[in-house]
PDB file of C-alpha atoms in Angstrom:
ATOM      1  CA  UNK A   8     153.032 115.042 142.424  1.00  0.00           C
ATOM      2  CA  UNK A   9     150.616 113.135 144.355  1.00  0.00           C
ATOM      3  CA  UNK A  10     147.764 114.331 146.803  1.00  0.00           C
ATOM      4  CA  UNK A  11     146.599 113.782 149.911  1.00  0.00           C
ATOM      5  CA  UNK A  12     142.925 114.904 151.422  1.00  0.00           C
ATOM      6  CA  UNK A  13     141.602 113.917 154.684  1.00  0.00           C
ATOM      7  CA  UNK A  14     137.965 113.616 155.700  1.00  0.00           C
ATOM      8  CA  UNK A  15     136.162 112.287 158.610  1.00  0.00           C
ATOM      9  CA  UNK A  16     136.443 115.505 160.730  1.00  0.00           C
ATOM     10  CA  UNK A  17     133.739 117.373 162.419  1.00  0.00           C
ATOM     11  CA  UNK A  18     132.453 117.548 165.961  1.00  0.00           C
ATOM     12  CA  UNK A  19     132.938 114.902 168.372  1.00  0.00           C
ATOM     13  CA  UNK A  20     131.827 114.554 172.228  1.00  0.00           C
ATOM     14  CA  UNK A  21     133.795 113.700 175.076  1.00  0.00           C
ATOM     15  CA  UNK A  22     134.051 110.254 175.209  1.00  0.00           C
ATOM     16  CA  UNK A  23     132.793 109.894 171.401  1.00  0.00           C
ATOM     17  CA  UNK A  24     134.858 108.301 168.616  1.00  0.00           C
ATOM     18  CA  UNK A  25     135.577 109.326 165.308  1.00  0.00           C
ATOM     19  CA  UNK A  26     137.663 108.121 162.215  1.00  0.00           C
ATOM     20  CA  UNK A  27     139.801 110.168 160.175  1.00  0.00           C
ATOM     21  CA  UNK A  28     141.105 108.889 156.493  1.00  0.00           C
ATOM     22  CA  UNK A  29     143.110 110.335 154.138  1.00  0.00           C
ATOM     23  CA  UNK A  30     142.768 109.073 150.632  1.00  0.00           C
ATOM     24  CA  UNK A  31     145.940 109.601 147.857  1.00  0.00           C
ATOM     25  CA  UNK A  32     145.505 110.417 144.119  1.00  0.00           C
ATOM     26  CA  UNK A  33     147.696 111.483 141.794  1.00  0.00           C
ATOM     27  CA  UNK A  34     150.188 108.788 142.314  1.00  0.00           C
ATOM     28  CA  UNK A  35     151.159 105.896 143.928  1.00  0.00           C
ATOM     29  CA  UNK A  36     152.786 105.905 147.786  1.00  0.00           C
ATOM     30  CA  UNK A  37     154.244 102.667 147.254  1.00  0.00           C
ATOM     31  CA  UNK A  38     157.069 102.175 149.727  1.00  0.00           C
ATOM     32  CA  UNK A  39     155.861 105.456 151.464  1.00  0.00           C
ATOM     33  CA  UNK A  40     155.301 105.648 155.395  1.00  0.00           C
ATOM     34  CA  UNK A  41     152.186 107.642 156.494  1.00  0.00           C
ATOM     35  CA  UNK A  42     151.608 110.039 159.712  1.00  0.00           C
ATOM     36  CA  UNK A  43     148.864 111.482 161.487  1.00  0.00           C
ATOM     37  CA  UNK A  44     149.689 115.173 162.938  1.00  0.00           C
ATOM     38  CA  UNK A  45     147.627 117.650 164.616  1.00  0.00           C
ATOM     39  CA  UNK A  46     147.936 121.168 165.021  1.00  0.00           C
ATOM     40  CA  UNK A  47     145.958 122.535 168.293  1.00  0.00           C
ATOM     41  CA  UNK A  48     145.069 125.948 168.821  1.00  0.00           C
ATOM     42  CA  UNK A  49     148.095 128.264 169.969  1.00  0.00           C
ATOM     43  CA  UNK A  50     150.397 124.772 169.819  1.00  0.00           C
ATOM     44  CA  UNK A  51     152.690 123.577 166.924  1.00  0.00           C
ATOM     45  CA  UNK A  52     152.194 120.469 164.733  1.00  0.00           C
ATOM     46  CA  UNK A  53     152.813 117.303 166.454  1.00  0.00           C
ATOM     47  CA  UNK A  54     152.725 113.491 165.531  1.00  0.00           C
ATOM     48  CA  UNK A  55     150.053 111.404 166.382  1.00  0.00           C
ATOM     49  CA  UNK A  56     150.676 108.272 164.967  1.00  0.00           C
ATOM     50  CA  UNK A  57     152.451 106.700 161.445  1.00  0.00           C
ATOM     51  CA  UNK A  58     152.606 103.658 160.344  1.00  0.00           C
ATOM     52  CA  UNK A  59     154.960 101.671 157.446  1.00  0.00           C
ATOM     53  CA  UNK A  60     154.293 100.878 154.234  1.00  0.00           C
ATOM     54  CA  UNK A  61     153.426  97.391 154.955  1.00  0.00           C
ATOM     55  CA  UNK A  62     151.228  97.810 158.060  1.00  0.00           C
ATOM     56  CA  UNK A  63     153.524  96.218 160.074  1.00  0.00           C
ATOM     57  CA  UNK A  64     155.169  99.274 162.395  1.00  0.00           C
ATOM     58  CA  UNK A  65     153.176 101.814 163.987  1.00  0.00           C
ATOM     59  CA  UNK A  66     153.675 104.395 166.219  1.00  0.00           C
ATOM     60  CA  UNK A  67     151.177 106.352 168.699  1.00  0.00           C
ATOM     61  CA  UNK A  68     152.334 109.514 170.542  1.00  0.00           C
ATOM     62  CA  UNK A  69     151.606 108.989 174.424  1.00  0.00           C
ATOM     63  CA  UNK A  70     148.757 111.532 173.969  1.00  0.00           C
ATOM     64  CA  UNK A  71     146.600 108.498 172.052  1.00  0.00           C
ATOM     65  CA  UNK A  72     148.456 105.339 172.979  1.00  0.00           C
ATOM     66  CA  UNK A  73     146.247 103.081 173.672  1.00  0.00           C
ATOM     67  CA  UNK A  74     142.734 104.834 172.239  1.00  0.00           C
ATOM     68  CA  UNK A  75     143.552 105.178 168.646  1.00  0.00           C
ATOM     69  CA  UNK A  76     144.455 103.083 166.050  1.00  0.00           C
ATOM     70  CA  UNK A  77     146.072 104.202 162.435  1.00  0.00           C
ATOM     71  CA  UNK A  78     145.894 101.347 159.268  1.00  0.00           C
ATOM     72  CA  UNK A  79     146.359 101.352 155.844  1.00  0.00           C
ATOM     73  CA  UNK A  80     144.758  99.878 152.746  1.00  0.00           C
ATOM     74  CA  UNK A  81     147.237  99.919 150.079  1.00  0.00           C
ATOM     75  CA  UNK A  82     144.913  98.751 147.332  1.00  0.00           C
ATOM     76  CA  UNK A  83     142.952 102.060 148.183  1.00  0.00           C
ATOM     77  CA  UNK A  84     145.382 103.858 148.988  1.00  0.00           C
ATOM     78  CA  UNK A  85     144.155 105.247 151.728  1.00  0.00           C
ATOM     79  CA  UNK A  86     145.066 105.642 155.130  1.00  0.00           C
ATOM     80  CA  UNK A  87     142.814 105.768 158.381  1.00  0.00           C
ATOM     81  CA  UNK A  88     143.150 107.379 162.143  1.00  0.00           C
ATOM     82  CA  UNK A  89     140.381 105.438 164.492  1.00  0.00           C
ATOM     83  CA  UNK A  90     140.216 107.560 167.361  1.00  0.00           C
ATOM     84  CA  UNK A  91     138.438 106.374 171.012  1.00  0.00           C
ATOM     85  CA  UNK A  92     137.872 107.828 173.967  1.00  0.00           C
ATOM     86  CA  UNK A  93     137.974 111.370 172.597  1.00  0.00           C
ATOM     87  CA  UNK A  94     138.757 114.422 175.001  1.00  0.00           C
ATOM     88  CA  UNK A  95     138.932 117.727 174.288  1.00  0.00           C
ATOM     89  CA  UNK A  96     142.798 118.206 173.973  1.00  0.00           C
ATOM     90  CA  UNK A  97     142.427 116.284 170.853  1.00  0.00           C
ATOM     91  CA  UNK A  98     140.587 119.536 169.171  1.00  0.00           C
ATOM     92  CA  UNK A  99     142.529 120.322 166.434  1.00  0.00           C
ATOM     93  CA  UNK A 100     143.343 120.364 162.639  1.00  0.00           C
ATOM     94  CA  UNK A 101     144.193 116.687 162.029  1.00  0.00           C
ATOM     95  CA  UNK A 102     146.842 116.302 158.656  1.00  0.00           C
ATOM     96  CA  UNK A 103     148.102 113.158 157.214  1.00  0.00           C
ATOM     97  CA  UNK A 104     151.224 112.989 155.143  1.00  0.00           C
ATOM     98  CA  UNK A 105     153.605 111.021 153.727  1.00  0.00           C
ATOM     99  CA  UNK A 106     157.478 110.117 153.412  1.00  0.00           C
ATOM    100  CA  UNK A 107     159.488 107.965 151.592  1.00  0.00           C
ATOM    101  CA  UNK A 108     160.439 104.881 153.869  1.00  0.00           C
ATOM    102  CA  UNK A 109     160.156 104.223 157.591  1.00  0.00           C
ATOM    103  CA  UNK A 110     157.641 106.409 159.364  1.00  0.00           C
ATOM    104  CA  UNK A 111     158.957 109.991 161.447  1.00  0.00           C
ATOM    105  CA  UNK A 112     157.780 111.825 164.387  1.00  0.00           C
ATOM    106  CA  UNK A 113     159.130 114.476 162.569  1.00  0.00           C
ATOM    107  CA  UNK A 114     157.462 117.630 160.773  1.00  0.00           C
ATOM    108  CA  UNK A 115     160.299 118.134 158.017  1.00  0.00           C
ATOM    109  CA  UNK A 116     160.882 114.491 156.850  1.00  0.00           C
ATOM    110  CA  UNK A 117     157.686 113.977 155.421  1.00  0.00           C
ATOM    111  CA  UNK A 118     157.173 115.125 151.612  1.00  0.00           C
ATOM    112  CA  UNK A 119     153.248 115.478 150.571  1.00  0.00           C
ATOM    113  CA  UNK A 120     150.800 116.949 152.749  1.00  0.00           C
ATOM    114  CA  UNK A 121     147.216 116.990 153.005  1.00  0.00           C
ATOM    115  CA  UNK A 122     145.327 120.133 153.836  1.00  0.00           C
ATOM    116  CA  UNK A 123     143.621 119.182 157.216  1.00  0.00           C
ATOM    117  CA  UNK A 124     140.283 118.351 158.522  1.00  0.00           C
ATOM    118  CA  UNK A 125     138.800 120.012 161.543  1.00  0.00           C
ATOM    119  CA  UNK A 126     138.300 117.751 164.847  1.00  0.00           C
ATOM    120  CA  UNK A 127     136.236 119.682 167.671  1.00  0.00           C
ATOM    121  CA  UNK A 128     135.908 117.808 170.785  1.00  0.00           C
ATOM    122  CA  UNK A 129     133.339 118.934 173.255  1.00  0.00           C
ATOM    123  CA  UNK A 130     132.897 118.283 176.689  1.00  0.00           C
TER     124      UNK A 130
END
């Protein structure tokens, strides 16, 4: 089946950085693209970033362009969220997951899920 569980969360300040991962067991993800999503309070899922199998295509969501940067260790299979310049709109409950293949801004196309880690922002 496979597994995904994220860590790194907790309380950040304005400003502050923090770095999510999100390490696999269970199985391999080879060949598997991985996102970043966060669900703020009262607002739906949304992409933050993904990134390819092989490291080499990565996407950020205008929200964290430029302040956040997602890798990948595939010997660990793990993947990480670096996140800079934190502000308080990025309070939420951060998820990783993965799909088979090129990386999605969408919800639906990805196939495992992690079960989220809390990131509270304060000003």
């Amino acid at each position: 089946q496979g597994h995904l569980v994220e860590g790194g969360g907790g309380g950040g300040k304005d400003g502050g950085s923090l770095r999510l991962s999100c390490a696999a067991s269970g199985r391999t993800f080879n060949g598997y693209a991985m996102g970043w999503f966060r669900r703020a309070p009262g607002k739906e899922r949304e992409i933050v970033a993904h990134i390819n199998w092989g490291g080499s295509i990565t996407y950020y969501a205008d929200s964290v362009k430029g302040r956040s940067t997602i890798s990948r260790d595939n010997a660990k299979n793990a993947v990480y969220l670096q996140m800079n310049s934190l502000k308080p709109e990025d309070t939420a409950i951060y998820y990783c997951a993965a799909k088979y293949g090129l990386g999605s801004v969408r919800n639906r196309d990805y196939s495992h899920w992690g079960q989220g880690t809390q990131v509270t922002v304060s000003s």
